Structure formats: C-alpha cells, structure tokens
Amino acid sequence: MDEGFRVTPWEVSGRVDYDRLIQEFGTSKIDSCLKERLQKNFGELHQYLRRDIFFSHRDLDIILTDFEEGKKFYLYTGRGPSGHTHLGHILPWIFTRYIQEKTGSVLLFQLTDDEKFYFKEEMTLEDTRKMAYENILDIIALGFQPDKTRIFLDTEYIKTLYPVAAKVAKKITFSTVKAVFGLENSNNIGEIFYTSLQSTPAFLPSVFEGRDTHVLIPCGIDQDPHFRVCRDVAPKLGYPKPALVHCKLFPSLMGAETKMSASLPETSIFTTDAPKVAKKKIMNAFTGGAVSVEEQRKHGGNPDVCSVFAYYQFMFEPDDAKLGERSTACRAGNVLCGECKQVLAERVIEFLKAHQEKREKARAILEKFVVRD
Ligand code: TRP
C-alpha cells in the first residue's frame, strides 16, 4: 500500500481510503442489501451501520443465515492491553454488545497481555496484565451480559488456548508471517508466534460445542490481517472460517483523517480522563474551521476534515437529522468551532461521568466475567 496510507495491526498512518482497503484486503462492503437484512433481523439498524462506520465484512451473510435458522453462533473480540482504554477502542465493543443484545450470543473477549508484552519494548508482563484488568472494567461497564460473556487474559487461560494455538502455529510458516505482518528476522519469536493465539478463540466455540460452530468477530479493519491468516488455516484444521465485521478507525483530535493513538495521549479521550482533562483536549482539537471568524462566517467550515465533527458522527450525535443539520450549519458558516466544541465537551463529559461510575461498580462483579484455567 503506497497511496499515502498504511493499515497494519501495528501501524495506521495517513488518510485511510476505506474503499481501497476493501479491495486490497479482499473483504466485502456492507451494502444496502445486507443492511436491509440486518434491519429485518434486528429490528433496528445500529447507528454504526447507518453511517458506514461498520463498513466491511467477511461472511456476515452466513452468520445472518444462522440467526434466521435459529442456529447459535459465538461472538469474539479482543483488546491488546497496552494502556488505558480510549474512545476508539470501545467503538467495536459497543457494536459487539449490540449484536449480543439482539442475538443472545456468547462472547469470548480476549485480552492479549502476551501480545503487548512481546511488542512493547518498555512493558513488562506485569504491566500488561495490570492494564488488562483496567481494560476489563471498561468492557464490563459497557453492559455485556455476565452469563454470556467470558473475558480472559492469554496468560491466564493458556491451558485452554494452547492445544488449539499449537495446531494453528503448525500450519503457519515464517514466510507467511513475514509477508502478512512485515515481521523480520530481528523480531522476537514471541511476535512471530503471536498470531496463532489471536486465531485460537475463533476456533474455541467449535471445541466447546463439539461441532462446527460459527463465530462473528467485530473488530477494527486494522486487525483483518490476523484473521486472513486465521481463515486460511481454518479448513486445514477442520474448523469453519470465522466471519468478520470491520469498523473504521476512530479519528484522533488531530483531525478526522488520523487515528486515535494511545501513544499520543493529548489527542485521544481516555475513559479514565477527568472531565476537565477531556474538556481541555476537546477545546484544543483540530477542526475544519477557517483562519478567522470573519472568514468562517463568510465561507463556512469543513466538517469532512474536522475531528470535532467526527466525534459527533462516531459517537456523540445519535440523531442522523441533527448530525446533518450540524454539518449544514458548519458549511454555511452559521456555527463556529468554539460553540461546536463546547457542546461536544458537555456530551463527552456526560458520557465519561456515567461510564466512570459503571466502571467503578464493575470491580465488584469482575469475577463473574473473567475465566481462567
Ligand atoms: N490484537 C488486538 C489489539 O492489539 C487484540 C485482539 C485480540 C483482538 N483478539 C482480537 C482485536 C479479536 C479484535 C478482535 O488490540
């Protein structure tokens, strides 16, 4: 990929062209036909589907057929616990919860403390484990069903994972890992092996159920390379290929064309941010505003490149009509950036306060969700 953007599980940079990604990764667009089917089955079309934030899939139609036939399938998603949770991380989790709500599916939630230990030079295994437990509070706070949600850390569930991971690893060559992930001879062997552990939960439901069981994986499109490998391996091991739904990457406060990154804390809102801190970040955000108030009143702003507008679109304006009005008012120069930021800050603070309360309550029920072996 050389058209000024790059999307891999380790790096997202440049202005991502999502249509091109569909082509290059060989996934399918979530088209109007599929949306209609989703609406028919689930009664409502989630905001993320209406706005093409979940925009791409592999075999989602097979999962819908299962649902229509009353067959059960599992959900699987995950998190690499490299730091606190930011709003970009919870986007696919919110969508996962929506599917769980609609289908009653069991969810496997993997926290890859090993992955982040292998890939982050500065992090110890204790660091990544500690962060995993912090992240679990955010997951629980989102309202997953305790009897249908199994959250695990790789290092604490390894007896269950390892037999499948070993089978997967035997089917993946070093050259494949080099080609798909850009790893080199100088990478440590944990990094090389890791993808087999990310594949494993996609096959565990078939092991648990003792028969072929479909799995749907909601994730950021940057995780697709792992699951391409996973889907190649599946038939070689006699498991069904997992289905996927991919979302776009939540923009950072540096502009609608950049991805939130935990390594630039000033440009992301973390679930643990104090309201004041969050507000300051928003007030400093990059917008699509003109150079001066006069200019903006005259020529308007550009919501397409505005990170504040992106926040409304991704999370903080559920009403499509109101989102449209905000965009029109911006382009017409009828609303200025300061005003737009102020309203956003209020909504973000309201969200954070409610989330942080639930996050604290999650401590008491954490053991209902976590599985170990
Ligand atoms: N590799 C992912 C990350 O860095 C974590 C992960 C593990 C994951 N399993 C997954 C993400 C399944 C999405 C779906 O965050």
PDB file of C-alpha atoms in Angstrom, residues 190-344:
ATOM      1  CA  GLY A 190       7.002 -14.306  20.568  1.00  0.00           C
ATOM      2  CA  GLU A 191       5.979 -11.748  17.960  1.00  0.00           C
ATOM      3  CA  ILE A 192       6.239 -14.361  15.252  1.00  0.00           C
ATOM      4  CA  PHE A 193       4.154 -16.906  17.175  1.00  0.00           C
ATOM      5  CA  TYR A 194       1.587 -14.442  18.494  1.00  0.00           C
ATOM      6  CA  THR A 195      -0.897 -14.515  15.604  1.00  0.00           C
ATOM      7  CA  SER A 196      -1.715 -18.147  16.362  1.00  0.00           C
ATOM      8  CA  LEU A 197      -3.069 -17.043  19.737  1.00  0.00           C
ATOM      9  CA  GLN A 198      -5.271 -14.407  18.153  1.00  0.00           C
ATOM     10  CA  SER A 199      -6.698 -17.069  15.826  1.00  0.00           C
ATOM     11  CA  THR A 200      -7.452 -19.510  18.614  1.00  0.00           C
ATOM     12  CA  PRO A 201     -10.644 -18.007  20.114  1.00  0.00           C
ATOM     13  CA  ALA A 202     -12.163 -18.139  16.624  1.00  0.00           C
ATOM     14  CA  PHE A 203     -11.967 -21.946  16.836  1.00  0.00           C
ATOM     15  CA  LEU A 204     -12.709 -22.492  20.521  1.00  0.00           C
ATOM     16  CA  PRO A 205     -16.511 -22.436  20.087  1.00  0.00           C
ATOM     17  CA  SER A 206     -16.267 -25.495  17.833  1.00  0.00           C
ATOM     18  CA  VAL A 207     -14.148 -27.175  20.520  1.00  0.00           C
ATOM     19  CA  PHE A 208     -16.569 -26.170  23.312  1.00  0.00           C
ATOM     20  CA  GLU A 209     -19.673 -27.249  21.408  1.00  0.00           C
ATOM     21  CA  GLY A 210     -18.121 -30.395  19.967  1.00  0.00           C
ATOM     22  CA  ARG A 211     -19.313 -29.487  16.460  1.00  0.00           C
ATOM     23  CA  ASP A 212     -18.776 -26.832  13.801  1.00  0.00           C
ATOM     24  CA  THR A 213     -19.867 -23.525  15.338  1.00  0.00           C
ATOM     25  CA  HIS A 214     -19.748 -20.204  13.559  1.00  0.00           C
ATOM     26  CA  VAL A 215     -18.086 -17.176  15.077  1.00  0.00           C
ATOM     27  CA  LEU A 216     -18.523 -13.485  14.278  1.00  0.00           C
ATOM     28  CA  ILE A 217     -15.617 -11.157  15.035  1.00  0.00           C
ATOM     29  CA  PRO A 218     -16.345  -7.417  15.229  1.00  0.00           C
ATOM     30  CA  CYS A 219     -13.027  -5.547  15.015  1.00  0.00           C
ATOM     31  CA  GLY A 220     -11.166  -2.569  13.606  1.00  0.00           C
ATOM     32  CA  ILE A 221     -10.168  -3.122   9.991  1.00  0.00           C
ATOM     33  CA  ASP A 222      -6.515  -2.999  11.079  1.00  0.00           C
ATOM     34  CA  GLN A 223      -6.951  -6.431  12.691  1.00  0.00           C
ATOM     35  CA  ASP A 224      -8.004  -8.082   9.446  1.00  0.00           C
ATOM     36  CA  PRO A 225      -4.517  -9.452   8.574  1.00  0.00           C
ATOM     37  CA  HIS A 226      -4.630 -11.732  11.630  1.00  0.00           C
ATOM     38  CA  PHE A 227      -7.966 -13.112  10.561  1.00  0.00           C
ATOM     39  CA  ARG A 228      -6.937 -13.573   6.949  1.00  0.00           C
ATOM     40  CA  VAL A 229      -4.311 -15.972   8.218  1.00  0.00           C
ATOM     41  CA  CYS A 230      -6.856 -17.484  10.592  1.00  0.00           C
ATOM     42  CA  ARG A 231      -9.344 -18.077   7.779  1.00  0.00           C
ATOM     43  CA  ASP A 232      -6.659 -19.708   5.623  1.00  0.00           C
ATOM     44  CA  VAL A 233      -5.784 -22.091   8.406  1.00  0.00           C
ATOM     45  CA  ALA A 234      -9.387 -22.971   9.375  1.00  0.00           C
ATOM     46  CA  PRO A 235     -10.136 -25.609   6.714  1.00  0.00           C
ATOM     47  CA  LYS A 236      -6.728 -27.214   7.223  1.00  0.00           C
ATOM     48  CA  LEU A 237      -7.736 -27.866  10.832  1.00  0.00           C
ATOM     49  CA  GLY A 238     -11.325 -28.782  10.055  1.00  0.00           C
ATOM     50  CA  TYR A 239     -12.862 -25.678  11.613  1.00  0.00           C
ATOM     51  CA  PRO A 240     -15.285 -23.244   9.941  1.00  0.00           C
ATOM     52  CA  LYS A 241     -13.801 -19.903   8.926  1.00  0.00           C
ATOM     53  CA  PRO A 242     -14.765 -17.088  11.285  1.00  0.00           C
ATOM     54  CA  ALA A 243     -16.918 -14.270   9.904  1.00  0.00           C
ATOM     55  CA  LEU A 244     -15.893 -10.656  10.435  1.00  0.00           C
ATOM     56  CA  VAL A 245     -17.397  -7.188  10.600  1.00  0.00           C
ATOM     57  CA  HIS A 246     -14.898  -4.364  10.340  1.00  0.00           C
ATOM     58  CA  CYS A 247     -15.131  -0.798  11.572  1.00  0.00           C
ATOM     59  CA  LYS A 248     -13.300   2.325  10.567  1.00  0.00           C
ATOM     60  CA  LEU A 249     -10.699   3.736  12.899  1.00  0.00           C
ATOM     61  CA  PHE A 250     -11.933   6.394  15.320  1.00  0.00           C
ATOM     62  CA  PRO A 251     -10.154   9.645  14.402  1.00  0.00           C
ATOM     63  CA  SER A 252      -7.887  11.437  16.831  1.00  0.00           C
ATOM     64  CA  LEU A 253      -8.354  15.016  17.937  1.00  0.00           C
ATOM     65  CA  MET A 254      -5.649  15.974  15.445  1.00  0.00           C
ATOM     66  CA  GLY A 255      -8.049  15.715  12.521  1.00  0.00           C
ATOM     67  CA  ALA A 256     -10.694  13.449  11.005  1.00  0.00           C
ATOM     68  CA  GLU A 257      -8.060  11.762   8.893  1.00  0.00           C
ATOM     69  CA  THR A 258      -5.897  10.495  11.733  1.00  0.00           C
ATOM     70  CA  LYS A 259      -6.406   7.577  14.085  1.00  0.00           C
ATOM     71  CA  MET A 260      -6.622   7.843  17.881  1.00  0.00           C
ATOM     72  CA  SER A 261      -3.459   6.603  19.383  1.00  0.00           C
ATOM     73  CA  ALA A 262      -2.711   5.719  22.953  1.00  0.00           C
ATOM     74  CA  SER A 263       0.863   6.875  22.405  1.00  0.00           C
ATOM     75  CA  LEU A 264      -0.299  10.471  21.871  1.00  0.00           C
ATOM     76  CA  PRO A 265      -2.467  10.954  24.975  1.00  0.00           C
ATOM     77  CA  GLU A 266      -3.283  14.583  24.257  1.00  0.00           C
ATOM     78  CA  THR A 267      -5.119  13.628  21.095  1.00  0.00           C
ATOM     79  CA  SER A 268      -7.369  10.885  22.472  1.00  0.00           C
ATOM     80  CA  ILE A 269     -10.057  10.836  25.133  1.00  0.00           C
ATOM     81  CA  PHE A 270      -9.476   8.038  27.620  1.00  0.00           C
ATOM     82  CA  THR A 271     -12.326   6.518  29.610  1.00  0.00           C
ATOM     83  CA  THR A 272     -10.350   7.368  32.731  1.00  0.00           C
ATOM     84  CA  ASP A 273      -9.832  11.044  31.850  1.00  0.00           C
ATOM     85  CA  ALA A 274     -11.111  13.538  34.396  1.00  0.00           C
ATOM     86  CA  PRO A 275     -13.877  15.695  32.861  1.00  0.00           C
ATOM     87  CA  LYS A 276     -11.605  18.744  32.990  1.00  0.00           C
ATOM     88  CA  VAL A 277      -8.834  16.966  31.123  1.00  0.00           C
ATOM     89  CA  ALA A 278     -11.237  15.731  28.453  1.00  0.00           C
ATOM     90  CA  LYS A 279     -12.650  19.189  28.004  1.00  0.00           C
ATOM     91  CA  LYS A 280      -9.211  20.716  27.569  1.00  0.00           C
ATOM     92  CA  LYS A 281      -8.332  18.149  24.900  1.00  0.00           C
ATOM     93  CA  ILE A 282     -11.528  18.929  23.011  1.00  0.00           C
ATOM     94  CA  MET A 283     -11.039  22.671  23.225  1.00  0.00           C
ATOM     95  CA  ASN A 284      -7.557  22.171  21.711  1.00  0.00           C
ATOM     96  CA  ALA A 285      -8.762  19.854  18.942  1.00  0.00           C
ATOM     97  CA  PHE A 286      -8.089  20.301  15.259  1.00  0.00           C
ATOM     98  CA  THR A 287     -11.234  21.469  13.436  1.00  0.00           C
ATOM     99  CA  GLY A 288     -12.329  22.240   9.914  1.00  0.00           C
ATOM    100  CA  GLY A 289     -12.676  25.899  10.813  1.00  0.00           C
ATOM    101  CA  ALA A 290     -11.400  28.823   8.738  1.00  0.00           C
ATOM    102  CA  VAL A 291      -8.467  31.020   9.722  1.00  0.00           C
ATOM    103  CA  SER A 292     -10.630  33.753  11.202  1.00  0.00           C
ATOM    104  CA  VAL A 293     -14.171  34.227  12.472  1.00  0.00           C
ATOM    105  CA  GLU A 294     -14.950  36.574   9.559  1.00  0.00           C
ATOM    106  CA  GLU A 295     -13.648  34.051   7.050  1.00  0.00           C
ATOM    107  CA  GLN A 296     -15.697  31.306   8.625  1.00  0.00           C
ATOM    108  CA  ARG A 297     -18.898  33.329   8.759  1.00  0.00           C
ATOM    109  CA  LYS A 298     -18.376  34.125   5.100  1.00  0.00           C
ATOM    110  CA  HIS A 299     -17.162  30.818   3.635  1.00  0.00           C
ATOM    111  CA  GLY A 300     -18.080  28.291   6.321  1.00  0.00           C
ATOM    112  CA  GLY A 301     -16.051  25.401   7.759  1.00  0.00           C
ATOM    113  CA  ASN A 302     -15.302  21.897   6.508  1.00  0.00           C
ATOM    114  CA  PRO A 303     -16.755  19.068   8.613  1.00  0.00           C
ATOM    115  CA  ASP A 304     -15.039  16.452   6.416  1.00  0.00           C
ATOM    116  CA  VAL A 305     -11.633  17.144   7.927  1.00  0.00           C
ATOM    117  CA  CYS A 306     -12.866  18.172  11.376  1.00  0.00           C
ATOM    118  CA  SER A 307     -12.114  15.944  14.343  1.00  0.00           C
ATOM    119  CA  VAL A 308     -14.871  17.546  16.409  1.00  0.00           C
ATOM    120  CA  PHE A 309     -17.425  16.698  13.743  1.00  0.00           C
ATOM    121  CA  ALA A 310     -16.020  13.165  13.574  1.00  0.00           C
ATOM    122  CA  TYR A 311     -16.709  12.776  17.287  1.00  0.00           C
ATOM    123  CA  TYR A 312     -20.336  13.695  16.743  1.00  0.00           C
ATOM    124  CA  GLN A 313     -20.530  11.294  13.858  1.00  0.00           C
ATOM    125  CA  PHE A 314     -18.841   8.361  15.590  1.00  0.00           C
ATOM    126  CA  MET A 315     -20.478   8.667  18.972  1.00  0.00           C
ATOM    127  CA  PHE A 316     -21.946  11.856  20.245  1.00  0.00           C
ATOM    128  CA  GLU A 317     -24.838  12.672  17.910  1.00  0.00           C
ATOM    129  CA  PRO A 318     -27.114   9.651  17.631  1.00  0.00           C
ATOM    130  CA  ASP A 319     -29.753  11.558  15.674  1.00  0.00           C
ATOM    131  CA  ASP A 320     -28.991  11.457  11.920  1.00  0.00           C
ATOM    132  CA  ALA A 321     -31.103  14.527  11.152  1.00  0.00           C
ATOM    133  CA  LYS A 322     -29.327  16.590  13.805  1.00  0.00           C
ATOM    134  CA  LEU A 323     -25.957  15.426  12.539  1.00  0.00           C
ATOM    135  CA  GLY A 324     -26.942  16.577   9.066  1.00  0.00           C
ATOM    136  CA  GLU A 325     -28.061  19.953  10.418  1.00  0.00           C
ATOM    137  CA  ARG A 326     -24.763  20.381  12.226  1.00  0.00           C
ATOM    138  CA  SER A 327     -22.854  19.724   9.032  1.00  0.00           C
ATOM    139  CA  THR A 328     -25.018  22.124   7.004  1.00  0.00           C
ATOM    140  CA  ALA A 329     -24.740  24.856   9.632  1.00  0.00           C
ATOM    141  CA  CYS A 330     -20.947  24.451   9.667  1.00  0.00           C
ATOM    142  CA  ARG A 331     -20.621  24.664   5.903  1.00  0.00           C
ATOM    143  CA  ALA A 332     -22.873  27.709   5.859  1.00  0.00           C
ATOM    144  CA  GLY A 333     -20.767  29.462   8.474  1.00  0.00           C
ATOM    145  CA  ASN A 334     -23.690  29.580  10.907  1.00  0.00           C
ATOM    146  CA  VAL A 335     -21.906  27.735  13.675  1.00  0.00           C
ATOM    147  CA  LEU A 336     -18.378  28.445  14.873  1.00  0.00           C
ATOM    148  CA  CYS A 337     -15.855  25.949  16.180  1.00  0.00           C
ATOM    149  CA  GLY A 338     -15.861  27.219  19.752  1.00  0.00           C
ATOM    150  CA  GLU A 339     -19.587  26.581  20.045  1.00  0.00           C
ATOM    151  CA  CYS A 340     -19.351  23.170  18.441  1.00  0.00           C
ATOM    152  CA  LYS A 341     -16.505  22.153  20.771  1.00  0.00           C
ATOM    153  CA  GLN A 342     -18.381  23.399  23.822  1.00  0.00           C
ATOM    154  CA  VAL A 343     -21.431  21.251  23.087  1.00  0.00           C
ATOM    155  CA  LEU A 344     -19.236  18.245  22.329  1.00  0.00           C
TER     156      LEU A 344
END
